[in-house]
C-alpha cells in the first residue's frame, strides 16, 4: 500500500505541457481541440481507458490466480465508444436495464459475459435476460425472486443466481448519499431474507444459487472497507453453508474510488450546504492501487474459506473510466464584485449535474498551466439558477474571458447523468494515441425536438385528430 | 390576500374520483393511461396550462391597466407542446439560449414578443438575437454589454436593453440554492456596475436603455418579498433618474411559487441531509393568488413612481406550468425490512432529478384515492444509487406492488432536467378536455445512441480512418 502524498498534476491524466504551459494530450493541444470542436467538450482518453481496464483485469488474474472475473457496470458511463473500449480490453458486462442489455449485445458481448443487477428489474426485462441466456442474475428482493419463478414456470431455462446481501455496513467517512450497503437503503436482502430466498431457490430445480453479491458505496478510498464488510459477513457464510448451499462466487461490487477525485464526507456535505465560503480541497489523500483493494479482499475471503476460496467478481466502473475522460469549458464572462469573483462558463447544471456537488475534481487552465494560482473564484454554469455551480471558491490562476478550463476526471456519472437543460448536450471526442475522432456528436435542435409530435404541435389545426377512444 | 389553510386534494389539480376511488382527469382514468402508454408517464393537463396562463395575463391586464406584459421563461419547461399552449393563451416568450430562440421562432412567436435573458449569452447568440430583431435584451454583465457594442459596431441595428440589477435580497425563508438575487450569486449588476453600464449605453446611439430587471429566486410564496425588493431599489431608481435616464420598464422576473408545492427552507435542506427520518410536509401553507403578488408589486412601484408607473414585465414559469403536469409511476417492488418500508418505482434519478430533493410534492394512489394513509414509506427510483429517492418517509396508504402513484405538480424543472440515466426518458401525454394525445414519445434505444458514431464504434475495423490532422 502506497501512502505517498499526492498533489494532482497534469501528468496524473497523461497530459503534458510545452514551454508556454499549453496542455496537451499526446500531439493534441487542448485549446486546439476546444477551438475545433467547440465547448463544452468531453475528451475521452481511450488509451487510458483501455490501460486501466487491462490493469484491473491483469491485477485480478494475478492475485486471484485467474479465479476472478471483472464486469464493467454500464450505469457508470454507457457511451458506446466507452463500452466498446472496455470490451476490447477484455472486461465483461454488468447491466441493469433493457437499454444496457441491448447495448451490451449490440457491441458484441457474449451472453455468457453478461451479468444482471439492479433493484427494479421488470418482468419484461427478466424475461429478456432469460431469453438471451445471460450468465447470471443478481436477486435484489424476494418479490423479484418470485417474479422470476413465475417467468421460469413458462420456460424451461436454467438461471444462475447471486443473492444481493445488504450488509448494513457504511465505509468510514463516506457520505450517506453514496453508501449503498446501509440498512437504511432499500438495496439487497438481510439475513432473514437470504434464508427465505434460499428456501425458494431450493424448491426450484431451474434456479441455481451461485453465491452472494454486495455493494457498499461509491468513491471508496480505503481498501480496508472491503475487508471489514467481508468479515462482517462470516456468520452469514456459515449459515448458508449450514443450509447445504455452496458459495461459489462472491461479487464484491464496485465503488473503488478514482484516486484523482475525492468524495465529500457527510460532514463536508453539510458544511458545503451551510457555509458559503466552504472550499473543498483534494487534501493529503493516500493513493491506492487496484492490487491494494484486491489484497485486502483476498485476505478477508481466505480468512473464512481458506485455500478453497470462491471465485471473486469485481464491478469496477468509476476507478476505470473516471480518470479517462475530462471536460473542456470556456470562460465566457468574468465578474468581480465586492470581494467575490466568478467565472461564468458554458458547462452547467445540465452538463455537470451532480458530480462536482459531492466530489473534488481538479481544474486546469488549458492555455497556461504554469500561471500561478492567485485567485479564489466560483465557477458557474450558463443557467439562470443559483445552484448552477461547477465549483465554489477554487484557488486558480488569474483567468481571462475566452480562456479554456479542463475539468478533470469526468468519465464517471457525467455523461450518464447529463440533461439538455437549456443547452444542447456536448460532443465527445476520443483520442487514442495519435488518432482523434468524434465518437458522439453535439446535440442539435432537431435532436432536441425529435421525440415531439411537432407536426401537430407546430401546426395546430391538425391537432387532436387522433383521439384516445379506449375509454368512454 | 387569502390565508385559508390548505390540505392538498385531487381537486386542486382538477382530478376527480369515482366511488371506488379511481382518480380521473376528465374522462380518463389515470390507471388506464398508465396501462395504455406505460410508465413512467407525464400527463400534461393542457386545459389547466392554458387556464393558468390566461389567468395570469388577465390579472396583470386588470391590475396594471394593460400597462404590463407577461413572458413565459422557456427554461422552466421547453417541451414544444407546453410552449405552444402558453403561446395560444397569449403569453410572450423569454429565452436564454440558441435552442430556446429557435424554438420560440418555430412555434410562431413574433420577434417583438421575445425577450432575451441569461448570464452566459455567447457572441453568436447575441448576434442571432439582433439579427432576428428580438424585442429586448437583458444585460447581465459589463462584459456582455461590451460584447454587444462590438457586435453592433458591425451592424446598424438598434437594441432595447434592460439592466439586470442584483438587489442583494433573499426572500425570507428561501433556501440559498433557490435565491438568485443575493450578492453571493453572480447574477446581475450592482449599483456601481449599473452606473458604469449607463455610461456605456449613453455613448451608443444604437443602444436604448428601457429599464431594470431583477430576479430574486424560485418558489417564492410571500408576495411581500416582491414589495420589499422594489422598495430596496428606490435609491437606485433615484440615481438612474438623476443621471437623466428614464425607467420605462421594470421586469420583476419570476419565481412565483406554485401553490400546490412547497420549497424547503435552508434549515429544512440541512435537516433533510442530516436526519434520515426527516419528513417534509406541506404544512399549513397560505394560499395566494396571482393578484396578491401583483397588488404588492403595484403598491411598491407606485410608492416611487406614483401614477406615472413604468410598464411591468412578469416572467411566470413555475406557477403556471408546475400544476399543469403530473407523473405516473409504477410500484414494481415493495420492501419491508426491520422497521423500514420502501416502494421501488420506475421513476428515478434520471426522471425526477432535483425537484423532489428540495420541494414538497403531493403523491396520490391512482387506483384508490380513498384508501386511508397508514404507512410511512420511502419511495425510491429504479437505479443502483443510494440517492435515487423520490420521497423519504411519506405517509401513504398501504400500497401494493403493481399499483400506480401520481406524483403531482411536475410541470416545472422535471422535463427540463431529466436525463437518460440508466433508463429511457418518459413519454408525455397531453389531455385537453375530452381529447388525449402523445405529444412526446418515449425515448427508444435508437434515440439513445443516435448521436454516437456507432457505425465505427460497432465495427471497429473502420475506426480511426478520419484522423484529425490540424496539428502536427
Coordinates of C-alpha atoms in Angstrom, one line a residue, chain A residues 11-383:
Chain A
X11 CA 0.7 14.0 -15.7
X12 CA -1.8 12.2 -13.5
X13 CA -4.0 12.2 -16.6
X14 CA -1.2 11.6 -19.1
X15 CA -1.3 15.3 -20.0
X16 CA 1.9 17.1 -20.9
X17 CA 2.6 20.8 -21.5
X18 CA 5.0 22.8 -23.6
X19 CA 7.2 25.7 -22.5
X20 CA 4.4 28.2 -22.7
X21 CA 2.3 25.9 -20.4
X22 CA -0.2 24.8 -23.1
X23 CA -1.7 21.4 -22.0
X24 CA -1.6 18.5 -24.5
X25 CA -2.8 15.0 -24.7
X26 CA -0.3 13.4 -27.0
X27 CA 0.0 15.6 -30.0
X28 CA -3.2 17.5 -29.4
X29 CA -3.3 20.8 -27.7
X30 CA -6.4 21.1 -25.5
X31 CA -7.1 24.6 -26.7
X32 CA -7.0 23.5 -30.3
X33 CA -9.5 20.7 -29.6
X34 CA -11.8 23.3 -27.9
X35 CA -11.5 25.6 -30.9
X36 CA -12.0 22.9 -33.5
X37 CA -14.9 21.0 -31.8
X38 CA -16.4 23.8 -29.7
X39 CA -17.2 23.7 -25.9
X40 CA -18.3 22.3 -23.7
X41 CA -16.4 19.2 -25.0
X42 CA -15.7 15.9 -23.4
X43 CA -12.3 14.3 -24.3
X44 CA -12.2 10.6 -23.9
X45 CA -8.6 9.3 -23.4
X46 CA -9.3 5.9 -24.9
X47 CA -5.8 4.7 -24.4
X48 CA -6.0 5.3 -20.7
X49 CA -9.4 3.7 -20.5
X50 CA -8.1 0.5 -22.1
X51 CA -4.9 0.7 -20.0
X52 CA -7.0 1.0 -16.8
X53 CA -9.3 -1.8 -17.8
X54 CA -6.5 -4.2 -18.6
X55 CA -4.6 -3.2 -15.5
X56 CA -7.6 -4.1 -13.3
X57 CA -8.2 -7.4 -15.2
X58 CA -4.5 -8.4 -15.0
X59 CA -4.2 -7.5 -11.3
X60 CA -7.3 -9.6 -10.5
X61 CA -5.9 -12.5 -12.6
X62 CA -2.5 -12.3 -10.8
X63 CA -3.8 -12.0 -7.3
X64 CA -6.6 -14.5 -7.6
X65 CA -4.8 -17.0 -9.8
X66 CA -7.4 -16.4 -12.6
X67 CA -10.2 -17.3 -10.1
X68 CA -11.9 -14.0 -10.8
X69 CA -14.0 -12.1 -13.3
X70 CA -14.2 -8.4 -13.9
X71 CA -17.5 -6.8 -15.0
X72 CA -17.9 -3.2 -16.2
X73 CA -21.1 -1.6 -14.9
X74 CA -22.7 0.2 -17.8
X75 CA -24.6 2.6 -15.5
X76 CA -21.3 4.5 -14.9
X77 CA -20.9 5.6 -18.5
X78 CA -22.8 3.8 -21.2
X79 CA -21.5 5.8 -24.2
X80 CA -21.0 3.1 -26.9
X81 CA -17.4 4.2 -27.5
X82 CA -16.6 3.7 -23.8
X83 CA -18.3 0.3 -23.6
X84 CA -16.6 -0.8 -26.8
X85 CA -13.1 0.1 -25.5
X86 CA -13.8 -1.7 -22.2
X87 CA -14.8 -4.7 -24.1
X88 CA -11.7 -4.5 -26.2
X89 CA -9.7 -4.6 -23.0
X90 CA -11.3 -7.9 -22.1
X91 CA -13.8 -6.9 -19.4
X92 CA -17.3 -8.4 -19.1
X93 CA -20.5 -6.5 -18.8
X94 CA -22.8 -5.7 -15.9
X95 CA -26.2 -4.4 -17.0
X96 CA -29.4 -3.3 -15.1
X97 CA -31.8 -2.1 -17.8
X98 CA -33.3 -3.2 -21.2
X99 CA -31.2 -0.4 -22.8
X100 CA -27.9 -1.7 -21.3
X101 CA -28.7 -5.3 -22.2
X102 CA -29.4 -4.3 -25.8
X103 CA -26.2 -2.2 -25.9
X104 CA -24.1 -5.0 -24.5
X105 CA -25.4 -7.4 -27.1
X106 CA -25.0 -4.9 -29.9
X107 CA -21.4 -4.1 -29.1
X108 CA -20.8 -7.8 -29.2
X109 CA -20.6 -9.1 -25.6
X110 CA -21.4 -12.8 -25.5
X111 CA -24.4 -13.5 -23.2
X112 CA -22.1 -15.6 -21.1
X113 CA -20.1 -12.4 -20.3
X114 CA -23.2 -10.5 -19.1
X115 CA -24.5 -10.3 -15.5
X116 CA -27.6 -8.5 -14.5
X117 CA -28.1 -6.3 -11.4
X118 CA -30.4 -3.6 -10.2
X119 CA -33.3 -3.1 -7.7
X120 CA -36.1 -2.7 -10.2
X121 CA -35.9 -5.4 -12.9
X122 CA -39.3 -5.5 -14.7
X123 CA -40.8 -8.8 -15.7
X124 CA -40.2 -8.0 -19.3
X125 CA -36.5 -7.3 -18.5
X126 CA -36.2 -10.6 -16.6
X127 CA -37.8 -12.4 -19.4
X128 CA -35.4 -10.9 -21.9
X129 CA -32.4 -11.7 -19.7
X130 CA -33.5 -15.4 -19.6
X131 CA -34.3 -15.5 -23.3
X132 CA -30.8 -14.2 -24.1
X133 CA -29.2 -16.6 -21.7
X134 CA -27.3 -14.1 -19.6
X135 CA -24.6 -15.5 -17.4
X136 CA -26.3 -14.8 -14.1
X137 CA -28.9 -12.6 -12.4
X138 CA -28.3 -10.8 -9.0
X139 CA -31.5 -11.0 -7.0
X140 CA -32.3 -7.9 -5.0
X141 CA -35.7 -8.8 -3.3
X142 CA -37.9 -11.8 -2.5
X143 CA -40.5 -10.2 -4.7
X144 CA -38.1 -10.3 -7.7
X145 CA -37.2 -13.9 -7.0
X146 CA -40.9 -14.8 -7.0
X147 CA -41.5 -12.9 -10.3
X148 CA -38.6 -14.9 -11.7
X149 CA -40.0 -18.3 -10.7
X150 CA -43.3 -17.3 -12.4
X151 CA -41.5 -16.5 -15.6
X152 CA -39.5 -19.7 -15.4
X153 CA -42.7 -21.7 -15.0
X154 CA -43.4 -20.7 -18.6
X155 CA -39.9 -21.6 -19.7
X156 CA -37.5 -24.5 -19.4
X157 CA -34.4 -22.4 -18.9
X158 CA -32.0 -22.7 -16.0
X159 CA -30.8 -19.5 -14.3
X160 CA -27.7 -18.9 -12.2
X161 CA -28.3 -16.5 -9.3
X162 CA -26.4 -14.4 -6.8
X163 CA -28.3 -13.0 -3.9
X164 CA -27.5 -9.4 -3.1
X165 CA -26.9 -9.1 0.7
X166 CA -27.5 -5.8 2.5
X167 CA -24.5 -6.0 4.9
X168 CA -25.6 -2.9 6.9
X169 CA -22.2 -1.5 6.5
X170 CA -21.1 2.1 5.8
X171 CA -17.5 2.6 4.8
X172 CA -15.9 5.1 7.2
X173 CA -16.2 8.7 6.2
X174 CA -18.5 8.1 3.2
X175 CA -21.4 10.5 2.6
X176 CA -24.8 9.0 3.3
X177 CA -25.9 9.6 -0.2
X178 CA -23.1 7.4 -1.5
X179 CA -23.5 4.5 0.9
X180 CA -25.4 1.7 -0.7
X181 CA -24.9 -1.1 1.9
X182 CA -26.6 0.6 4.8
X183 CA -29.8 -0.9 6.2
X184 CA -31.4 2.5 5.7
X185 CA -31.1 1.8 2.0
X186 CA -33.6 -0.4 0.2
X187 CA -30.9 -2.5 -1.6
X188 CA -30.5 -6.2 -1.1
X189 CA -31.7 -8.8 1.4
X190 CA -31.0 -9.1 5.1
X191 CA -30.0 -12.4 6.7
X192 CA -33.7 -13.5 7.2
X193 CA -34.5 -12.7 3.6
X194 CA -31.4 -14.5 2.3
X195 CA -32.6 -17.7 4.1
X196 CA -36.1 -17.2 2.8
X197 CA -34.7 -16.8 -0.7
X198 CA -32.5 -20.0 -0.4
X199 CA -35.7 -21.9 0.6
X200 CA -37.4 -20.7 -2.6
X201 CA -34.3 -21.5 -4.7
X202 CA -34.1 -25.0 -3.1
X203 CA -37.6 -25.8 -4.4
X204 CA -36.8 -24.8 -8.0
X205 CA -34.5 -27.0 -10.0
X206 CA -34.3 -24.4 -12.7
X207 CA -32.7 -21.9 -10.2
X208 CA -29.1 -22.4 -9.3
X209 CA -27.6 -20.5 -6.3
X210 CA -24.1 -19.4 -7.1
X211 CA -23.2 -17.0 -4.3
X212 CA -23.5 -13.6 -2.8
X213 CA -23.3 -10.0 -4.1
X214 CA -22.8 -6.9 -2.1
X215 CA -22.2 -3.2 -2.8
X216 CA -21.2 -0.8 -0.1
X217 CA -20.9 2.6 -1.9
X218 CA -19.1 4.7 -4.4
X219 CA -15.8 6.5 -4.3
X220 CA -14.4 4.3 -1.6
X221 CA -10.8 5.1 -0.9
X222 CA -10.0 2.8 1.9
X223 CA -9.3 -0.8 0.8
X224 CA -9.9 -1.9 4.4
X225 CA -13.6 -1.2 4.0
X226 CA -13.8 -4.2 1.7
X227 CA -12.0 -6.4 4.3
X228 CA -14.3 -5.2 7.1
X229 CA -17.5 -5.9 5.2
X230 CA -16.5 -9.4 4.2
X231 CA -15.5 -10.2 7.8
X232 CA -18.9 -8.9 8.9
X233 CA -20.5 -11.5 6.5
X234 CA -18.7 -14.5 8.0
X235 CA -21.7 -15.5 10.1
X236 CA -23.9 -15.4 7.0
X237 CA -21.4 -17.5 5.1
X238 CA -21.6 -20.1 7.9
X239 CA -25.4 -20.0 7.9
X240 CA -25.6 -20.5 4.2
X241 CA -23.1 -23.5 4.4
X242 CA -25.1 -25.0 7.2
X243 CA -28.2 -24.9 5.0
X244 CA -26.3 -27.0 2.4
X245 CA -25.6 -24.3 -0.1
X246 CA -22.2 -23.7 -1.5
X247 CA -20.9 -20.2 -2.1
X248 CA -19.1 -20.5 -5.5
X249 CA -19.0 -16.8 -6.2
X250 CA -18.6 -13.6 -4.1
X251 CA -19.3 -10.4 -6.1
X252 CA -17.7 -7.6 -4.2
X253 CA -19.4 -5.0 -6.4
X254 CA -17.7 -1.7 -7.3
X255 CA -17.2 1.6 -5.7
X256 CA -13.4 1.7 -5.9
X257 CA -12.5 5.3 -5.9
X258 CA -10.8 7.1 -8.7
X259 CA -7.6 8.2 -7.0
X260 CA -7.7 11.5 -8.8
X261 CA -11.0 12.7 -7.3
X262 CA -12.4 12.6 -3.8
X263 CA -15.9 12.2 -2.3
X264 CA -17.1 14.6 0.3
X265 CA -17.8 13.1 3.7
X266 CA -21.2 13.6 5.3
X267 CA -19.7 16.5 7.4
X268 CA -18.4 18.2 4.3
X269 CA -21.7 17.8 2.5
X270 CA -23.4 19.7 5.4
X271 CA -20.6 22.3 5.6
X272 CA -20.8 23.0 1.9
X273 CA -24.6 23.4 2.2
X274 CA -24.3 25.7 5.2
X275 CA -21.2 27.8 4.7
X276 CA -20.9 29.8 1.5
X277 CA -17.1 30.2 1.8
X278 CA -16.6 26.5 2.3
X279 CA -13.9 25.2 -0.1
X280 CA -13.4 21.5 -0.8
X281 CA -9.8 20.5 -1.2
X282 CA -8.2 17.4 -2.5
X283 CA -6.1 17.3 0.7
X284 CA -3.5 14.8 1.7
X285 CA -5.1 11.8 0.1
X286 CA -3.5 8.4 0.2
X287 CA -3.0 6.7 -3.1
X288 CA -4.0 3.1 -3.5
X289 CA -3.6 0.7 -6.4
X290 CA -6.1 -1.9 -7.7
X291 CA -3.9 -4.5 -6.0
X292 CA -4.2 -2.8 -2.6
X293 CA -8.0 -3.4 -2.7
X294 CA -7.6 -6.9 -4.0
X295 CA -5.1 -8.0 -1.4
X296 CA -7.5 -6.9 1.4
X297 CA -10.3 -8.7 -0.3
X298 CA -8.3 -11.8 -0.8
X299 CA -7.1 -11.9 2.8
X300 CA -10.7 -11.5 4.1
X301 CA -12.1 -14.2 1.9
X302 CA -9.3 -16.6 2.7
X303 CA -9.9 -15.9 6.3
X304 CA -13.1 -17.8 6.0
X305 CA -12.8 -20.1 3.0
X306 CA -9.0 -20.8 3.3
X307 CA -7.5 -22.1 0.1
X308 CA -10.8 -23.2 -1.4
X309 CA -11.8 -19.6 -2.0
X310 CA -14.9 -18.8 -4.1
X311 CA -14.4 -17.1 -7.4
X312 CA -14.3 -13.3 -6.9
X313 CA -16.4 -11.0 -9.2
X314 CA -15.5 -7.3 -9.4
X315 CA -17.6 -4.5 -10.9
X316 CA -15.2 -1.6 -11.3
X317 CA -16.7 1.4 -13.0
X318 CA -15.6 4.8 -11.6
X319 CA -11.9 3.8 -10.9
X320 CA -11.5 2.7 -14.6
X321 CA -13.4 5.3 -16.6
X322 CA -13.5 8.4 -14.4
X323 CA -9.8 9.4 -15.0
X324 CA -10.1 8.5 -18.7
X325 CA -12.3 11.5 -19.6
X326 CA -12.2 15.2 -19.0
X327 CA -14.3 18.2 -19.9
X328 CA -13.3 21.4 -21.6
X329 CA -15.2 24.5 -20.6
X330 CA -14.9 28.1 -22.0
X331 CA -14.9 31.0 -19.6
X332 CA -17.4 33.4 -21.2
X333 CA -17.7 36.1 -18.6
X334 CA -15.7 37.0 -15.5
X335 CA -17.3 39.0 -12.7
X336 CA -15.6 40.7 -9.8
X337 CA -17.9 42.4 -7.4
X338 CA -17.1 43.5 -3.9
X339 CA -14.8 40.7 -2.6
X340 CA -16.2 37.9 -4.8
X341 CA -15.0 36.6 -8.2
X342 CA -16.9 34.4 -10.6
X343 CA -16.0 32.7 -13.8
X344 CA -19.2 32.0 -15.9
X345 CA -18.6 29.0 -18.2
X346 CA -20.6 27.1 -20.7
X347 CA -20.7 23.9 -18.5
X348 CA -23.6 23.9 -16.2
X349 CA -26.4 22.2 -14.5
X350 CA -27.3 20.1 -17.5
X351 CA -23.7 19.1 -18.3
X352 CA -22.1 18.6 -14.9
X353 CA -25.2 17.9 -12.8
X354 CA -24.3 16.2 -9.5
X355 CA -20.7 15.0 -9.5
X356 CA -19.0 18.3 -8.6
X357 CA -21.6 18.8 -6.0
X358 CA -20.3 15.9 -3.9
X359 CA -16.8 15.3 -5.3
X360 CA -13.5 17.2 -5.6
X361 CA -12.4 17.4 -9.3
X362 CA -9.2 19.1 -10.3
X363 CA -9.4 22.1 -12.8
X364 CA -6.5 23.2 -15.0
X365 CA -6.1 26.3 -17.2
X366 CA -5.5 24.7 -20.6
X367 CA -3.6 27.5 -22.3
X368 CA -1.2 28.3 -19.4
X369 CA -0.8 25.5 -16.8
X370 CA 2.1 27.3 -15.3
X371 CA 0.4 30.5 -14.4
X372 CA 0.5 30.8 -10.6
X373 CA -2.7 30.1 -8.6
X374 CA -3.7 33.5 -7.2
X375 CA -7.5 33.9 -7.1
X376 CA -10.3 32.2 -5.3
X377 CA -13.1 32.0 -7.8
X378 CA -16.5 30.5 -8.0
X379 CA -17.0 28.7 -11.3
X380 CA -20.6 28.7 -12.5
X381 CA -22.5 27.4 -15.5
X382 CA -24.6 29.3 -18.0
X383 CA -28.0 28.8 -16.5

